[in-house]
mmCIF file of C-alpha atoms in Angstrom:
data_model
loop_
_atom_site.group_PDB
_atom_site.id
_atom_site.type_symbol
_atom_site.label_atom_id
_atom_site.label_comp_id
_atom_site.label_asym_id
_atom_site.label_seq_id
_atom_site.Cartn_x
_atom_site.Cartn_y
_atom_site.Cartn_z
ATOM 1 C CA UNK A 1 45.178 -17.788 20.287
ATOM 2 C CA UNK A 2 43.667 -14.236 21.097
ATOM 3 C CA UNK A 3 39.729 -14.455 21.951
ATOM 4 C CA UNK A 4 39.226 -11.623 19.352
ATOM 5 C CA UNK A 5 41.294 -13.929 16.822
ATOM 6 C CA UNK A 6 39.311 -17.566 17.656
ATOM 7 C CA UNK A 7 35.813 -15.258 17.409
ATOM 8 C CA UNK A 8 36.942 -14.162 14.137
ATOM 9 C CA UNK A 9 37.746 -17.720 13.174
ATOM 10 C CA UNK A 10 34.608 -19.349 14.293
ATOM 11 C CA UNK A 11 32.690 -16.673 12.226
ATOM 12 C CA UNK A 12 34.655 -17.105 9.271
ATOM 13 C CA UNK A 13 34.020 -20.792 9.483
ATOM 14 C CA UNK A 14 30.570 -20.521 10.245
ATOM 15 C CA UNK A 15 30.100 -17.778 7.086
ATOM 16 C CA UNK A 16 31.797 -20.142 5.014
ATOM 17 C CA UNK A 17 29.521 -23.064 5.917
ATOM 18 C CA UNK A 18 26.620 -20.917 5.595
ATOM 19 C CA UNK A 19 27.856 -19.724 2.296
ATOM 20 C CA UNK A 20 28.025 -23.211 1.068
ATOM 21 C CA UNK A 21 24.466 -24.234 1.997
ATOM 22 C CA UNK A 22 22.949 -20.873 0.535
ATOM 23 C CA UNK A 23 21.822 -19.262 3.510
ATOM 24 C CA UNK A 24 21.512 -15.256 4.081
ATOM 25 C CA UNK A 25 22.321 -15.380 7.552
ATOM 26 C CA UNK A 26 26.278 -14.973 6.620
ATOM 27 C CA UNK A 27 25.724 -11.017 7.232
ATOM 28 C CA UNK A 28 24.529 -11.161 10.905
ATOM 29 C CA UNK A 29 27.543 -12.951 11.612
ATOM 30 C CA UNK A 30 30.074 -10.854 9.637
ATOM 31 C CA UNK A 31 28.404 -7.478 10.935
ATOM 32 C CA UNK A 32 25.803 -5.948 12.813
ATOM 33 C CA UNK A 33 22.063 -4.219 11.382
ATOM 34 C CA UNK A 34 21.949 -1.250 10.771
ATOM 35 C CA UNK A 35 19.418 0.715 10.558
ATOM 36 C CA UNK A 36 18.137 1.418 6.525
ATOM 37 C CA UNK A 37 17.672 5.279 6.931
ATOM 38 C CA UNK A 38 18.118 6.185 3.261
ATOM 39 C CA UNK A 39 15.137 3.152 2.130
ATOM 40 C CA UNK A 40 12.715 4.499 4.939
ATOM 41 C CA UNK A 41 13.191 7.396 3.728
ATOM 42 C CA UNK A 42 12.768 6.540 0.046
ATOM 43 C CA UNK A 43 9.778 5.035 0.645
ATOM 44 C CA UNK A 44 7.663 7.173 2.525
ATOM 45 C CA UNK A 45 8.859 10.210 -0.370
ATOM 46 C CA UNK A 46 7.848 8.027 -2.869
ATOM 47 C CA UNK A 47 4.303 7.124 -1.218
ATOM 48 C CA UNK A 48 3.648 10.279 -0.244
ATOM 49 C CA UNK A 49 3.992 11.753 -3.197
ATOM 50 C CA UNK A 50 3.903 8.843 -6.170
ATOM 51 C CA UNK A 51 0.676 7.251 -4.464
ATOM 52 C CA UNK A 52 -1.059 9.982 -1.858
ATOM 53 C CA UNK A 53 -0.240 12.794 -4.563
ATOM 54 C CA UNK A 54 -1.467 11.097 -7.223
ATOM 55 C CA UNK A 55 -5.432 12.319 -7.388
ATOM 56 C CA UNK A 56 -4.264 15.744 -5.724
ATOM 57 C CA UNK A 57 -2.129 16.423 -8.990
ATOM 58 C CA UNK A 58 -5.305 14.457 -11.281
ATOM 59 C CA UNK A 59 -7.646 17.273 -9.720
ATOM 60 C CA UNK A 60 -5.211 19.989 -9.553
ATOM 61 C CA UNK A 61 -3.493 20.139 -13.389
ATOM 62 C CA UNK A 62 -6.146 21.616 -15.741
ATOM 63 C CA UNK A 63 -8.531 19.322 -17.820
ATOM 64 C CA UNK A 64 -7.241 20.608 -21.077
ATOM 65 C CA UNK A 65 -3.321 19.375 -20.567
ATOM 66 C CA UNK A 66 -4.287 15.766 -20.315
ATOM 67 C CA UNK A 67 -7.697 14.884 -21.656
ATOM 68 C CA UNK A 68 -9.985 12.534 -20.659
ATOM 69 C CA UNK A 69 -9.448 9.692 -23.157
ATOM 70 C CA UNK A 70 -5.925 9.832 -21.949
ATOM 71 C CA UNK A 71 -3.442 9.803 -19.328
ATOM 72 C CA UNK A 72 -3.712 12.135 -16.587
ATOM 73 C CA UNK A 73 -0.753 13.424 -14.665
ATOM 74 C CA UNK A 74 -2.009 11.259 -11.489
ATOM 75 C CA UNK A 75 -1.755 7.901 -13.951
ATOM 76 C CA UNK A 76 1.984 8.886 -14.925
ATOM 77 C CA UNK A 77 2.945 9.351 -11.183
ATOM 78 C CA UNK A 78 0.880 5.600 -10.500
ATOM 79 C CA UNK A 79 3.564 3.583 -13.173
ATOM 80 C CA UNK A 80 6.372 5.372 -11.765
ATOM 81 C CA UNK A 81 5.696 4.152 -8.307
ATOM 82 C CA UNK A 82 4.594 0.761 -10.416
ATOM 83 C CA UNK A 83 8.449 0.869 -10.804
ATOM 84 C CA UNK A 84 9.963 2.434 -7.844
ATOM 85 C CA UNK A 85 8.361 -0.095 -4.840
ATOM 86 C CA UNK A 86 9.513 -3.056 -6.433
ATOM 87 C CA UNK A 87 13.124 -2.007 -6.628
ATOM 88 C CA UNK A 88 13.062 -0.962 -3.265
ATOM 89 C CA UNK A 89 11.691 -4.043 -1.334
ATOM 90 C CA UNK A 90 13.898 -5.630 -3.334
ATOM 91 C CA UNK A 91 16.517 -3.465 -2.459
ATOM 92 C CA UNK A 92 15.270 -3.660 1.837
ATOM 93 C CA UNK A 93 15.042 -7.971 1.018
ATOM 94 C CA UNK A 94 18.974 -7.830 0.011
ATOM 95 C CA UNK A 95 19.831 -6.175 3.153
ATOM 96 C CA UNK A 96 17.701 -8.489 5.468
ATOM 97 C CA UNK A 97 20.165 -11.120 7.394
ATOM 98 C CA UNK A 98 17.267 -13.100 6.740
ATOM 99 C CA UNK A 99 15.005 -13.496 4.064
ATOM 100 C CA UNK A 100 12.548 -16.058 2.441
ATOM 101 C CA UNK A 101 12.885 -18.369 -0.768
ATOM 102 C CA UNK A 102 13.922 -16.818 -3.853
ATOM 103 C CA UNK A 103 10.956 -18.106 -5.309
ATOM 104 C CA UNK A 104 8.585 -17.013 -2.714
ATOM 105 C CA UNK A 105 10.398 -13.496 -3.017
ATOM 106 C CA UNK A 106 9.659 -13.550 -6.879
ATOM 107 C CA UNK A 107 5.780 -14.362 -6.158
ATOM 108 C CA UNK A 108 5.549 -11.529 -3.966
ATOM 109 C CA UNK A 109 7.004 -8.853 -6.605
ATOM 110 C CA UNK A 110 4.920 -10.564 -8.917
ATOM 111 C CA UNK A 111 1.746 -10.287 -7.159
ATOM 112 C CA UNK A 112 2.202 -6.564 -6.237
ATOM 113 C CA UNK A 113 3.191 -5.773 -10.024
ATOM 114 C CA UNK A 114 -0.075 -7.831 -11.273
ATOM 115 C CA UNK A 115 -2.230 -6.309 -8.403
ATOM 116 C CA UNK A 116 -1.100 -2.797 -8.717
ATOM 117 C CA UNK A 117 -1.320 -2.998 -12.414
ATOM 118 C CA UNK A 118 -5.327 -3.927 -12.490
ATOM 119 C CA UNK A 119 -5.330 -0.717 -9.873
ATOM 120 C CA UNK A 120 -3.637 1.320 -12.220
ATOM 121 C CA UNK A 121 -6.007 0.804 -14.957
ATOM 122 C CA UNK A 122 -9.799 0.850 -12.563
ATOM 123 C CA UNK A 123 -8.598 3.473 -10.335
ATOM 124 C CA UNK A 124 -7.305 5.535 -13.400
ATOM 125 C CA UNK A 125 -11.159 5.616 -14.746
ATOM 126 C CA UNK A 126 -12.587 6.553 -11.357
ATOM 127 C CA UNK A 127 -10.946 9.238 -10.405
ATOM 128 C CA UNK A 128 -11.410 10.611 -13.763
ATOM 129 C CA UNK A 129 -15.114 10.095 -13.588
ATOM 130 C CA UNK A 130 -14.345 12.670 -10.689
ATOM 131 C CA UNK A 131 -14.549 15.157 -13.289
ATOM 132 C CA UNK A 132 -18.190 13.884 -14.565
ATOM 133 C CA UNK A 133 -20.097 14.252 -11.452
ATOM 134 C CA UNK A 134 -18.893 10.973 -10.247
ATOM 135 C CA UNK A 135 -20.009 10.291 -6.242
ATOM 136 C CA UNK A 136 -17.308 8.042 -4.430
ATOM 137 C CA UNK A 137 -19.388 7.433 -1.004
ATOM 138 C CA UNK A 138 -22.413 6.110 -3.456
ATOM 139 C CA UNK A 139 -22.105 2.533 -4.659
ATOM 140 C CA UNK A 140 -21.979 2.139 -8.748
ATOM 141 C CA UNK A 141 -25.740 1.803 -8.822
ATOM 142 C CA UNK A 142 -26.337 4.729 -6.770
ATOM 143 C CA UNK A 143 -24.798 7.132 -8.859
ATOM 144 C CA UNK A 144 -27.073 9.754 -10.621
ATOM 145 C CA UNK A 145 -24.593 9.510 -13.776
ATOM 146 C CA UNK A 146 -24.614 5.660 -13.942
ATOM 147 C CA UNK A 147 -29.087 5.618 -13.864
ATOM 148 C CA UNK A 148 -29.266 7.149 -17.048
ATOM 149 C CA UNK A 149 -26.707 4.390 -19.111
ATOM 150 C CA UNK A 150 -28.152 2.645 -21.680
ATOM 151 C CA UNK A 151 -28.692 -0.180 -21.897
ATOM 152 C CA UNK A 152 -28.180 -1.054 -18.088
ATOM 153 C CA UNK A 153 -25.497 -4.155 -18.732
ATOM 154 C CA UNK A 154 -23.123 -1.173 -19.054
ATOM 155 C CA UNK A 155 -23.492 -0.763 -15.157
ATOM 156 C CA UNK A 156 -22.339 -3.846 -14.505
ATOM 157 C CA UNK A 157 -19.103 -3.192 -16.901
ATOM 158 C CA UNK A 158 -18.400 -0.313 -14.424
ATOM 159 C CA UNK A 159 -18.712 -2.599 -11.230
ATOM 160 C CA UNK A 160 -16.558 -4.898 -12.483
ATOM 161 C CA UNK A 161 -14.164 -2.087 -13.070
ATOM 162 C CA UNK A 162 -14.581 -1.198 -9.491
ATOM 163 C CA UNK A 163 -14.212 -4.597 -8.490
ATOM 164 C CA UNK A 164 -10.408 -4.876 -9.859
ATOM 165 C CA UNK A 165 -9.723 -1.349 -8.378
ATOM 166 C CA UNK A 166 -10.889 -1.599 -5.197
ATOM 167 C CA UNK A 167 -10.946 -5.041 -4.274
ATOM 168 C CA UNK A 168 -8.898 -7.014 -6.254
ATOM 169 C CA UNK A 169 -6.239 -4.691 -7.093
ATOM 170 C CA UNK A 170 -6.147 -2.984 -3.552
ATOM 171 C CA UNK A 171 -5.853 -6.618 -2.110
ATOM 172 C CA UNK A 172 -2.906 -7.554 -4.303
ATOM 173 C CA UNK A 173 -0.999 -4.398 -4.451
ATOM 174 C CA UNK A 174 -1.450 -3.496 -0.277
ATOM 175 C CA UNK A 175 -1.014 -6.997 1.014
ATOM 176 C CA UNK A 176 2.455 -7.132 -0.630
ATOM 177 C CA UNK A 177 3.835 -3.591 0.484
ATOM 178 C CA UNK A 178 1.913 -1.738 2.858
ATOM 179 C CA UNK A 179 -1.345 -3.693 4.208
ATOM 180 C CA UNK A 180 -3.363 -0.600 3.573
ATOM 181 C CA UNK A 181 -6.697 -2.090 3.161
ATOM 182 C CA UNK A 182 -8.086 -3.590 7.050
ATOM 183 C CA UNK A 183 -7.950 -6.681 7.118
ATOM 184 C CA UNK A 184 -4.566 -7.324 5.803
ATOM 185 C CA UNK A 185 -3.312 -4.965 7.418
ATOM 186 C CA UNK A 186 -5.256 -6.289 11.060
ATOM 187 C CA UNK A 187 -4.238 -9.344 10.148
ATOM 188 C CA UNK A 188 -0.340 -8.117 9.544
ATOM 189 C CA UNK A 189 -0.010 -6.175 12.623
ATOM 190 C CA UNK A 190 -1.097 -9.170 14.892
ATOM 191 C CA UNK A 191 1.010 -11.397 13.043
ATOM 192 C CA UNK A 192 4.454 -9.291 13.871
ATOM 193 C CA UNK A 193 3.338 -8.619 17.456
ATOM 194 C CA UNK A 194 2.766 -12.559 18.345
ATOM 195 C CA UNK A 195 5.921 -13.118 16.169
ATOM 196 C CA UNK A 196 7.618 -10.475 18.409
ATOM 197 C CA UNK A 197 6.396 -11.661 21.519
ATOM 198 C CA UNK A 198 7.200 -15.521 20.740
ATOM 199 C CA UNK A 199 10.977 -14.103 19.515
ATOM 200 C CA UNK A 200 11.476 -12.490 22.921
ATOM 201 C CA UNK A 201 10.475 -15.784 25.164
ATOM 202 C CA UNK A 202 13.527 -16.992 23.618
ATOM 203 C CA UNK A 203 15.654 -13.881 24.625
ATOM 204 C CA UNK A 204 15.389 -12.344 20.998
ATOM 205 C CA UNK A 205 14.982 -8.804 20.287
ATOM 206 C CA UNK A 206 13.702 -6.887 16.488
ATOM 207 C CA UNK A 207 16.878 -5.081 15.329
ATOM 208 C CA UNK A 208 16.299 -1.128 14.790
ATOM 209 C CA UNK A 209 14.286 -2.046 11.537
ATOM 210 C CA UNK A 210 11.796 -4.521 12.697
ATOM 211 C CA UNK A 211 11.117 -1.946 15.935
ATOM 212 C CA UNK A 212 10.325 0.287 12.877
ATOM 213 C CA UNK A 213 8.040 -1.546 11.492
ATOM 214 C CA UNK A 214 6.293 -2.383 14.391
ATOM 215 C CA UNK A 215 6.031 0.518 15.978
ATOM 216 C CA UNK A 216 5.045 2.125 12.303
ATOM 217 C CA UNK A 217 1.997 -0.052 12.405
ATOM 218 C CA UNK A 218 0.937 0.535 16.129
ATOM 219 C CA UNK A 219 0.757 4.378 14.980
ATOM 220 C CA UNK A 220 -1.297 3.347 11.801
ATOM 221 C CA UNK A 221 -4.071 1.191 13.896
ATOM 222 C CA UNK A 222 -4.253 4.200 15.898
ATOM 223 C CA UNK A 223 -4.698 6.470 13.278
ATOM 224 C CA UNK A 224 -7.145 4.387 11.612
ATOM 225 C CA UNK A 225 -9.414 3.856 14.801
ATOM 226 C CA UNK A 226 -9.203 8.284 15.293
ATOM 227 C CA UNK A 227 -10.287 8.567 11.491
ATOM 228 C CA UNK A 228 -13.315 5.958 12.069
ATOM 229 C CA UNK A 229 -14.436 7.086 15.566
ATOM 230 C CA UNK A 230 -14.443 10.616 13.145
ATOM 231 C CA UNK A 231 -17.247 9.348 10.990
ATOM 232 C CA UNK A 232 -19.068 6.811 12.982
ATOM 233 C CA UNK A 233 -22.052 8.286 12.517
ATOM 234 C CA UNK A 234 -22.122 9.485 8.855
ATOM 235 C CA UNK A 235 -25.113 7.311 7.745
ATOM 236 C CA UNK A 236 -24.379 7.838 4.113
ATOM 237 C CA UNK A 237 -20.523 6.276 4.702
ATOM 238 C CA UNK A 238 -21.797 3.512 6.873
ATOM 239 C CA UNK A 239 -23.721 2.893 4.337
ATOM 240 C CA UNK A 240 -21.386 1.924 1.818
ATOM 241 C CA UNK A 241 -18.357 0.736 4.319
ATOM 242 C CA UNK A 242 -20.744 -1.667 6.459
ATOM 243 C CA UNK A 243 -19.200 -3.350 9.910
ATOM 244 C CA UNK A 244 -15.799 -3.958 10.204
ATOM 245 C CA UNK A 245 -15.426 -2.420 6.858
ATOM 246 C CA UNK A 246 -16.198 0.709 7.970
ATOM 247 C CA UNK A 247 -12.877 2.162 7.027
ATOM 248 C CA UNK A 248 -14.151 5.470 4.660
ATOM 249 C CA UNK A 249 -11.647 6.243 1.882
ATOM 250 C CA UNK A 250 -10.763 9.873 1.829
ATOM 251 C CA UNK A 251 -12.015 10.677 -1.522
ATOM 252 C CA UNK A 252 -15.398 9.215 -0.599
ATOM 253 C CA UNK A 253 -15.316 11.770 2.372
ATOM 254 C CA UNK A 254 -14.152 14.485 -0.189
ATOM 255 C CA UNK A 255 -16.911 13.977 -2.603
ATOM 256 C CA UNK A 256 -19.330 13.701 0.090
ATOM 257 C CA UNK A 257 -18.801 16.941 2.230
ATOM 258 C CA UNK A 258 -16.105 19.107 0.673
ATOM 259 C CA UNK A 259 -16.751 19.065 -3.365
ATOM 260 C CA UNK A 260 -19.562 20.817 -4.601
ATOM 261 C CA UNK A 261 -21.740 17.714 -6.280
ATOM 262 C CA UNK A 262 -23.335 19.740 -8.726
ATOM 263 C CA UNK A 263 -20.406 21.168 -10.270
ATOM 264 C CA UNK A 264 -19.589 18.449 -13.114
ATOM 265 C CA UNK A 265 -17.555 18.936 -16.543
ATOM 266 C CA UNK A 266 -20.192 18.881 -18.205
ATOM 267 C CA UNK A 267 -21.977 22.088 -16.835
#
């Protein structure tokens, strides 16, 4: 028999054993990885402009087409990326040669729809307090329009708002797609490089997509140190992103420095 004829046989056989016991590893046998352009692609448009976009479109669109006791244009763009990221991990998980449990696949999507749902709602209410004089780099307690509530409980009603959007929420929604909050992320990034370096002891090399990803990160943690090294010294943001949290979100930096405070809807 040929040697391209008995290769061909052995990889039927083995795709048909590995067919039998359930295992996704049937499509690095049968052919090679490929590189997932068109996904990539799909998801940085749809970050970029579904999640980055979001508050630039909220501030930009005038007050009077979507009123303050309803959505704003920025809360429309949030459910359809609710919608989109799911379908397109799953979408990245059906190409992978190799992927985890079903089950442990389902708690992921779950987790990111449950987490980025809470987001939705606190994070919807913030940056629409924007509008009100709101200061992101000051705390809940620290803002001028939260000292004059009455009574005061209702201060605590809008930490524990904050609480699902920026902790909770962010936690749940980032540590299933992107790792955008630190120590996820941190935590992430040194996970693939030891996973990486343990793979390549044994003479194994990431495929074009996992060099993606890894090389996508190293950018990010650069990025991330350039922004921080930026605004070391801002006592007011050190303030409210302490120590290793020290990681300023850009809309605390906008209303901060580049919005005029005293310019509210209500003036």
């Amino acid at each position: 028999m040929p040697p391209i004829m008995r290769r061909r046989q052995n990889c039927a056989t083995q795709a048909a054993f590995l067919t039998r016991h359930g295992s996704r590893e049937t499509d690095g046998c049968l052919r090679k990885a490929q590189f997932h352009m068109d996904l990539w692609c799909r998801f940085t448009l749809q970050n970029w402009l579904l999640d980055f976009g979001r508050p630039v479109v909220m501030i930009v669109c005038p007050v009077e087409w979507f009123p303050l006791n309803r959505p704003s244009a920025g809360d429309y763009f949030h459910m359809l990326y609710n919608i989109t990221t799911p379908f397109l991990l799953l979408k990245l998980i059906e190409r992978s040669p190799k992927t985890l449990p079903r089950s442990a696949v389902y708690l992921c999507i779950i987790t990111f729809v449950m987490g980025s749902s809470a987001h939705l709602v606190g994070d919807s209410i913030n940056h629409r307090l924007l509008l009100s004089g709101y200061q992101l780099h000051l705390s809940v307690r620290e803002n001028p329009i939260m000292k004059n509530l009455t009574p005061q409980t209702l201060i605590d009603s809008f930490e524990l708002l904050q609480y699902y959007d920026e902790s909770l929420g962010h936690c749940m929604w980032y540590l299933v797609t992107e790792g955008q909050i630190f120590i996820p992320f941190i935590f992430t990034f040194f996970a693939m490089t030891a996973t990486v370096m343990h793979q390549k002891r044994k003479g194994f090399l990431p495929d074009s997509n996992g060099l993606f990803l890894l090389y996508s990160f190293s950018i990010s943690l650069v990025l991330v140190t350039v922004w921080v090294a930026c605004l070391w010294k801002d006592a007011v943001l050190r303030k409210k992103y302490p120590g290793v949290m020290y990681i300023p979100e850009p809309w605390a930096l906008y209303t901060l420095h580049l919005r005029d405070k005293h310019t509210t809807l209500a003036d």
